[in-house]
mmCIF file of C-alpha atoms in Angstrom:
data_model
loop_
_atom_site.group_PDB
_atom_site.id
_atom_site.type_symbol
_atom_site.label_atom_id
_atom_site.label_comp_id
_atom_site.label_asym_id
_atom_site.label_seq_id
_atom_site.Cartn_x
_atom_site.Cartn_y
_atom_site.Cartn_z
ATOM 1 C CA MET A 1 -63.590 85.662 -10.889
ATOM 2 C CA ARG A 2 -64.180 82.205 -10.226
ATOM 3 C CA ARG A 3 -67.030 80.663 -10.426
ATOM 4 C CA VAL A 4 -68.036 76.079 -10.891
ATOM 5 C CA VAL A 5 -71.385 75.225 -12.271
ATOM 6 C CA ARG A 6 -72.129 71.904 -11.382
ATOM 7 C CA GLY A 7 -75.000 69.351 -11.494
ATOM 8 C CA PHE A 8 -75.085 65.603 -9.326
ATOM 9 C CA TRP A 9 -77.161 62.280 -9.825
ATOM 10 C CA GLY A 10 -77.662 59.147 -8.193
ATOM 11 C CA PRO A 11 -76.263 55.218 -10.320
ATOM 12 C CA ARG A 12 -77.656 54.986 -13.557
ATOM 13 C CA PRO A 13 -75.819 52.624 -16.295
ATOM 14 C CA GLU A 14 -74.871 53.874 -19.063
ATOM 15 C CA SER A 15 -72.115 52.562 -21.950
ATOM 16 C CA GLU A 16 -69.059 54.165 -23.521
ATOM 17 C CA GLN A 17 -71.662 54.905 -26.479
ATOM 18 C CA GLU A 18 -74.465 56.535 -24.533
ATOM 19 C CA LEU A 19 -71.961 58.560 -22.766
ATOM 20 C CA ALA A 20 -70.332 59.952 -25.270
ATOM 21 C CA VAL A 21 -73.226 61.491 -27.368
ATOM 22 C CA ARG A 22 -74.197 63.248 -23.824
ATOM 23 C CA TRP A 23 -70.428 64.401 -23.869
ATOM 24 C CA SER A 24 -71.166 65.852 -27.891
ATOM 25 C CA THR A 25 -74.413 67.166 -27.042
ATOM 26 C CA PHE A 26 -72.886 68.836 -23.722
ATOM 27 C CA LEU A 27 -69.930 70.407 -25.705
ATOM 28 C CA THR A 28 -71.440 70.932 -29.057
ATOM 29 C CA ARG A 29 -74.527 72.944 -26.517
ATOM 30 C CA LEU A 30 -71.819 75.554 -24.893
ATOM 31 C CA SER A 31 -69.246 76.452 -27.975
ATOM 32 C CA GLU A 32 -73.616 77.840 -29.121
ATOM 33 C CA ILE A 33 -73.949 79.345 -25.921
ATOM 34 C CA GLU A 34 -69.621 81.290 -26.696
ATOM 35 C CA PRO A 35 -68.244 79.658 -29.148
ATOM 36 C CA ALA A 36 -64.995 81.826 -28.498
ATOM 37 C CA VAL A 37 -64.759 80.373 -24.629
ATOM 38 C CA PHE A 38 -65.931 76.825 -25.635
ATOM 39 C CA GLY A 39 -64.782 75.832 -29.361
ATOM 40 C CA ALA A 40 -62.314 73.665 -28.652
ATOM 41 C CA TRP A 41 -60.958 70.804 -25.921
ATOM 42 C CA GLU A 42 -57.595 69.600 -25.155
ATOM 43 C CA PRO A 43 -57.077 66.934 -25.518
ATOM 44 C CA ILE A 44 -60.183 66.325 -27.742
ATOM 45 C CA GLY A 45 -60.203 69.681 -30.467
ATOM 46 C CA ASP A 46 -62.507 70.822 -31.993
ATOM 47 C CA VAL A 47 -66.102 69.353 -30.596
ATOM 48 C CA ARG A 48 -68.363 69.602 -33.690
ATOM 49 C CA ALA A 49 -65.402 67.103 -35.873
ATOM 50 C CA ALA A 50 -64.747 65.354 -33.035
ATOM 51 C CA GLY A 51 -67.996 63.783 -32.749
ATOM 52 C CA PRO A 52 -69.280 60.907 -30.348
ATOM 53 C CA ASP A 53 -67.071 58.185 -32.120
ATOM 54 C CA ALA A 54 -64.579 60.210 -31.203
ATOM 55 C CA LEU A 55 -65.796 60.406 -27.598
ATOM 56 C CA ALA A 56 -66.291 57.067 -27.073
ATOM 57 C CA ALA A 57 -63.333 55.847 -27.683
ATOM 58 C CA TYR A 58 -61.575 58.116 -25.667
ATOM 59 C CA LEU A 59 -63.754 57.179 -22.589
ATOM 60 C CA ARG A 60 -62.520 53.591 -23.538
ATOM 61 C CA GLU A 61 -58.803 54.654 -23.144
ATOM 62 C CA ASN A 62 -58.995 56.823 -20.535
ATOM 63 C CA ASN A 63 -60.683 54.378 -17.871
ATOM 64 C CA VAL A 64 -58.683 51.457 -17.665
ATOM 65 C CA GLY A 65 -56.586 49.970 -14.997
ATOM 66 C CA ASP A 66 -57.248 47.621 -11.920
ATOM 67 C CA ASP A 67 -58.539 50.878 -9.747
ATOM 68 C CA TRP A 68 -61.412 50.761 -11.992
ATOM 69 C CA SER A 69 -64.485 49.641 -11.917
ATOM 70 C CA ASP A 70 -67.813 50.200 -13.933
ATOM 71 C CA ARG A 71 -69.521 50.350 -10.870
ATOM 72 C CA LYS A 72 -67.398 53.767 -10.276
ATOM 73 C CA GLY A 73 -68.782 54.406 -14.163
ATOM 74 C CA TYR A 74 -66.374 56.282 -16.717
ATOM 75 C CA ALA A 75 -64.957 59.935 -15.942
ATOM 76 C CA MET A 76 -63.873 61.958 -18.868
ATOM 77 C CA ALA A 77 -61.358 65.173 -18.419
ATOM 78 C CA LEU A 78 -61.394 68.569 -20.920
ATOM 79 C CA ALA A 79 -59.301 71.958 -20.328
ATOM 80 C CA THR A 80 -59.984 75.178 -22.977
ATOM 81 C CA PRO A 81 -56.555 75.901 -24.672
ATOM 82 C CA ALA A 82 -53.952 77.548 -22.403
ATOM 83 C CA ALA A 83 -53.908 80.525 -24.432
ATOM 84 C CA ASN A 84 -57.130 81.584 -24.085
ATOM 85 C CA PRO A 85 -57.563 84.105 -21.115
ATOM 86 C CA VAL A 86 -60.920 82.666 -20.582
ATOM 87 C CA LYS A 87 -59.937 79.271 -18.489
ATOM 88 C CA VAL A 88 -61.928 76.355 -18.458
ATOM 89 C CA THR A 89 -62.089 73.118 -17.124
ATOM 90 C CA VAL A 90 -64.933 70.174 -17.529
ATOM 91 C CA SER A 91 -64.881 67.178 -15.379
ATOM 92 C CA GLY A 92 -67.602 64.261 -14.530
ATOM 93 C CA THR A 93 -67.824 61.137 -13.609
ATOM 94 C CA GLY A 94 -70.891 58.999 -15.733
ATOM 95 C CA GLY A 95 -72.455 55.683 -16.110
ATOM 96 C CA GLY A 96 -71.418 54.149 -12.812
ATOM 97 C CA VAL A 97 -74.144 52.649 -10.062
ATOM 98 C CA SER A 98 -72.406 52.724 -6.978
ATOM 99 C CA GLU A 99 -74.965 53.269 -3.894
ATOM 100 C CA HIS A 100 -71.946 55.642 -2.768
ATOM 101 C CA LEU A 101 -71.012 57.717 -5.047
ATOM 102 C CA ALA A 102 -72.087 60.375 -6.602
ATOM 103 C CA MET A 103 -72.385 60.809 -10.678
ATOM 104 C CA SER A 104 -71.467 64.772 -11.689
ATOM 105 C CA VAL A 105 -69.965 67.266 -14.048
ATOM 106 C CA VAL A 106 -68.182 70.018 -13.448
ATOM 107 C CA VAL A 107 -67.353 72.793 -15.045
ATOM 108 C CA THR A 108 -64.989 75.325 -13.596
ATOM 109 C CA VAL A 109 -64.828 79.097 -15.137
ATOM 110 C CA THR A 110 -61.373 81.263 -14.312
ATOM 111 C CA ALA A 111 -61.794 84.847 -15.881
ATOM 112 C CA PRO A 112 -60.231 88.018 -15.548
ATOM 113 C CA ASP A 113 -62.716 90.578 -13.583
ATOM 114 C CA ALA A 114 -62.438 93.164 -16.091
ATOM 115 C CA GLY A 115 -64.030 90.508 -19.097
ATOM 116 C CA PRO A 116 -67.643 90.074 -19.521
ATOM 117 C CA SER A 117 -69.653 87.893 -17.536
ATOM 118 C CA LEU A 118 -71.092 84.956 -18.938
ATOM 119 C CA PRO A 119 -74.436 82.888 -19.388
ATOM 120 C CA TYR A 120 -73.802 80.868 -16.453
ATOM 121 C CA ALA A 121 -77.633 79.918 -16.256
ATOM 122 C CA GLY A 122 -77.154 78.877 -19.792
ATOM 123 C CA ILE A 123 -74.849 76.832 -19.458
ATOM 124 C CA LEU A 124 -76.613 74.770 -16.542
ATOM 125 C CA ARG A 125 -79.167 74.547 -18.342
ATOM 126 C CA ALA A 126 -76.968 72.797 -21.157
ATOM 127 C CA LEU A 127 -76.008 70.476 -18.694
ATOM 128 C CA ALA A 128 -78.652 69.821 -16.794
ATOM 129 C CA GLU A 129 -80.522 69.137 -20.086
ATOM 130 C CA ALA A 130 -77.209 67.151 -21.798
ATOM 131 C CA TRP A 131 -77.210 64.675 -18.739
ATOM 132 C CA ASP A 132 -81.157 64.867 -16.933
ATOM 133 C CA VAL A 133 -79.738 65.865 -14.032
ATOM 134 C CA ASP A 134 -81.088 65.192 -10.048
ATOM 135 C CA TRP A 135 -80.032 69.069 -9.103
ATOM 136 C CA GLY A 136 -77.465 71.868 -10.055
ATOM 137 C CA GLU A 137 -76.141 75.060 -9.256
ATOM 138 C CA VAL A 138 -74.093 77.401 -10.018
ATOM 139 C CA THR A 139 -71.364 78.759 -7.370
ATOM 140 C CA GLU A 140 -68.694 79.500 -6.046
ATOM 141 C CA THR A 141 -66.046 78.978 -2.639
ATOM 142 C CA GLU A 142 -67.712 81.966 -0.609
ATOM 143 C CA LEU A 143 -71.149 80.425 -1.598
ATOM 144 C CA GLN A 144 -70.867 77.082 -0.496
ATOM 145 C CA LEU A 145 -68.953 77.460 2.938
ATOM 146 C CA ALA A 146 -71.347 80.281 3.966
ATOM 147 C CA LEU A 147 -74.030 77.196 3.229
ATOM 148 C CA GLU A 148 -71.804 74.606 5.219
ATOM 149 C CA ASP A 149 -71.482 77.558 8.166
ATOM 150 C CA ASP A 150 -75.043 77.387 8.135
ATOM 151 C CA GLY A 151 -76.296 73.753 8.461
ATOM 152 C CA ARG A 152 -75.202 72.060 4.793
ATOM 153 C CA GLU A 153 -75.178 68.381 4.793
ATOM 154 C CA PRO A 154 -73.743 66.260 2.662
ATOM 155 C CA GLY A 155 -75.053 65.060 -0.388
ATOM 156 C CA GLN A 156 -77.750 67.746 0.088
ATOM 157 C CA ALA A 157 -78.857 69.787 -2.563
ATOM 158 C CA CYS A 158 -78.313 73.601 -3.201
ATOM 159 C CA LEU A 159 -78.643 76.392 -4.787
ATOM 160 C CA GLY A 160 -76.752 78.889 -6.487
ATOM 161 C CA TRP A 161 -76.824 82.405 -8.834
ATOM 162 C CA ALA A 162 -78.691 79.378 -10.949
ATOM 163 C CA GLY A 163 -79.778 76.188 -9.694
ATOM 164 C CA TYR A 164 -81.630 73.542 -11.315
ATOM 165 C CA LEU A 165 -84.365 70.842 -9.204
ATOM 166 C CA SER A 166 -85.274 67.613 -11.219
ATOM 167 C CA GLU A 167 -89.184 66.923 -11.400
ATOM 168 C CA ARG A 168 -89.952 65.825 -8.005
ATOM 169 C CA ARG A 169 -88.109 68.355 -6.609
ATOM 170 C CA ALA A 170 -89.450 70.969 -8.596
ATOM 171 C CA ALA A 171 -93.040 69.310 -7.406
ATOM 172 C CA LEU A 172 -91.748 69.975 -4.166
ATOM 173 C CA LEU A 173 -90.770 73.483 -4.450
ATOM 174 C CA GLY A 174 -94.408 73.943 -6.082
ATOM 175 C CA GLU A 175 -95.888 77.750 -5.779
ATOM 176 C CA HIS A 176 -92.943 78.514 -2.820
ATOM 177 C CA GLY A 177 -91.834 80.921 -3.878
ATOM 178 C CA VAL A 178 -88.055 81.825 -4.569
ATOM 179 C CA PRO A 179 -86.553 85.594 -5.662
ATOM 180 C CA GLY A 180 -85.879 85.543 -9.487
ATOM 181 C CA LYS A 181 -87.071 83.753 -13.021
ATOM 182 C CA ALA A 182 -88.098 80.121 -13.149
ATOM 183 C CA GLU A 183 -88.100 78.154 -16.256
ATOM 184 C CA PRO A 184 -89.527 75.215 -17.345
ATOM 185 C CA THR A 185 -86.736 72.977 -18.505
ATOM 186 C CA GLU A 186 -86.334 68.857 -19.739
ATOM 187 C CA HIS A 187 -86.346 65.740 -18.012
ATOM 188 C CA GLY A 188 -89.377 68.118 -16.643
ATOM 189 C CA GLY A 189 -87.254 70.268 -14.535
ATOM 190 C CA LEU A 190 -86.672 73.463 -13.259
ATOM 191 C CA LEU A 191 -83.942 76.269 -13.933
ATOM 192 C CA LEU A 192 -84.349 78.659 -11.187
ATOM 193 C CA ASP A 193 -81.941 82.459 -12.164
ATOM 194 C CA LEU A 194 -81.291 84.507 -8.752
ATOM 195 C CA SER A 195 -78.378 86.149 -10.144
ATOM 196 C CA GLY A 196 -80.294 89.233 -10.327
ATOM 197 C CA SER A 197 -82.480 88.655 -7.658
ATOM 198 C CA VAL A 198 -80.336 88.822 -4.778
ATOM 199 C CA ALA A 199 -77.734 90.542 -3.987
ATOM 200 C CA ASP A 200 -74.909 88.642 -2.224
ATOM 201 C CA VAL A 201 -74.009 85.430 -0.588
ATOM 202 C CA ALA A 202 -75.974 86.264 2.295
ATOM 203 C CA ASP A 203 -79.247 86.830 0.706
ATOM 204 C CA LEU A 204 -78.685 82.424 -1.321
ATOM 205 C CA VAL A 205 -78.240 81.515 2.627
ATOM 206 C CA ALA A 206 -81.614 82.635 3.750
ATOM 207 C CA VAL A 207 -82.754 81.108 -0.079
ATOM 208 C CA ASN A 208 -81.475 78.125 0.710
ATOM 209 C CA ARG A 209 -82.459 77.863 4.322
ATOM 210 C CA ASP A 210 -86.340 78.793 3.196
ATOM 211 C CA VAL A 211 -86.301 75.964 0.484
ATOM 212 C CA ARG A 212 -84.645 73.111 1.927
ATOM 213 C CA SER A 213 -87.659 73.334 4.048
ATOM 214 C CA THR A 214 -90.048 72.572 1.007
ATOM 215 C CA GLY A 215 -87.811 69.082 0.814
ATOM 216 C CA ALA A 216 -86.947 70.360 -3.095
ATOM 217 C CA LEU A 217 -83.063 69.607 -1.472
ATOM 218 C CA GLU A 218 -83.487 66.956 0.658
ATOM 219 C CA ALA A 219 -80.371 64.729 -0.337
ATOM 220 C CA LEU A 220 -80.621 61.345 -2.121
ATOM 221 C CA PRO A 221 -82.038 58.242 0.007
ATOM 222 C CA ARG A 222 -78.097 56.545 0.662
ATOM 223 C CA PRO A 223 -77.232 53.986 0.234
ATOM 224 C CA MET A 224 -78.533 55.413 -3.026
ATOM 225 C CA ASP A 225 -81.081 53.225 -5.257
ATOM 226 C CA ARG A 226 -82.161 55.670 -8.014
ATOM 227 C CA ALA A 227 -80.159 58.526 -10.821
ATOM 228 C CA LYS A 228 -82.731 61.222 -9.225
ATOM 229 C CA LEU A 229 -85.172 62.269 -5.994
#
């Protein structure tokens, strides 16, 4: 089974050290959720031992060259050890100020079908709170294709098996009914866990179509001039 947890936001200038603190916070929270899966990463090793200073050095060393610009932001790419039965990659770019290129963090999990399910809503919460994202989701290829077929536009937010809405998006949703559990988060956002309340991808497409009518899933205005809606 392959699941993707991801979050997006617009331009927000941040230094290597500020980004390293976010990375350290996020990876540490992942290790607390499931130590056996998220405890060590290549090439940095144990995130608790690495710490923000080592992560800042990694960002500096790996974001250089003629094609790099601080407008694009600082990229990071990590993977769990190859011997792990659950394969995880984490990639992201933050600190950029481009009006056209969204910042993001993406966690891709490939796990045996017979294995226990990971707490994906908890992973999304950790991502959303560590990175103060505009919106986020737990998704898969089948769902993304179905949403595109249903008319989802590029850059538009969407809800997966779990979804995250930043403060203004949550306010636009208001009391509009959404199946599943809704929990407030840091930064005034809202975590929506739909996993136990929708039966299949078709149901999720219908939920997205309904929530889209509230304005809570609107894309950031282009050119982007803010990190969140």
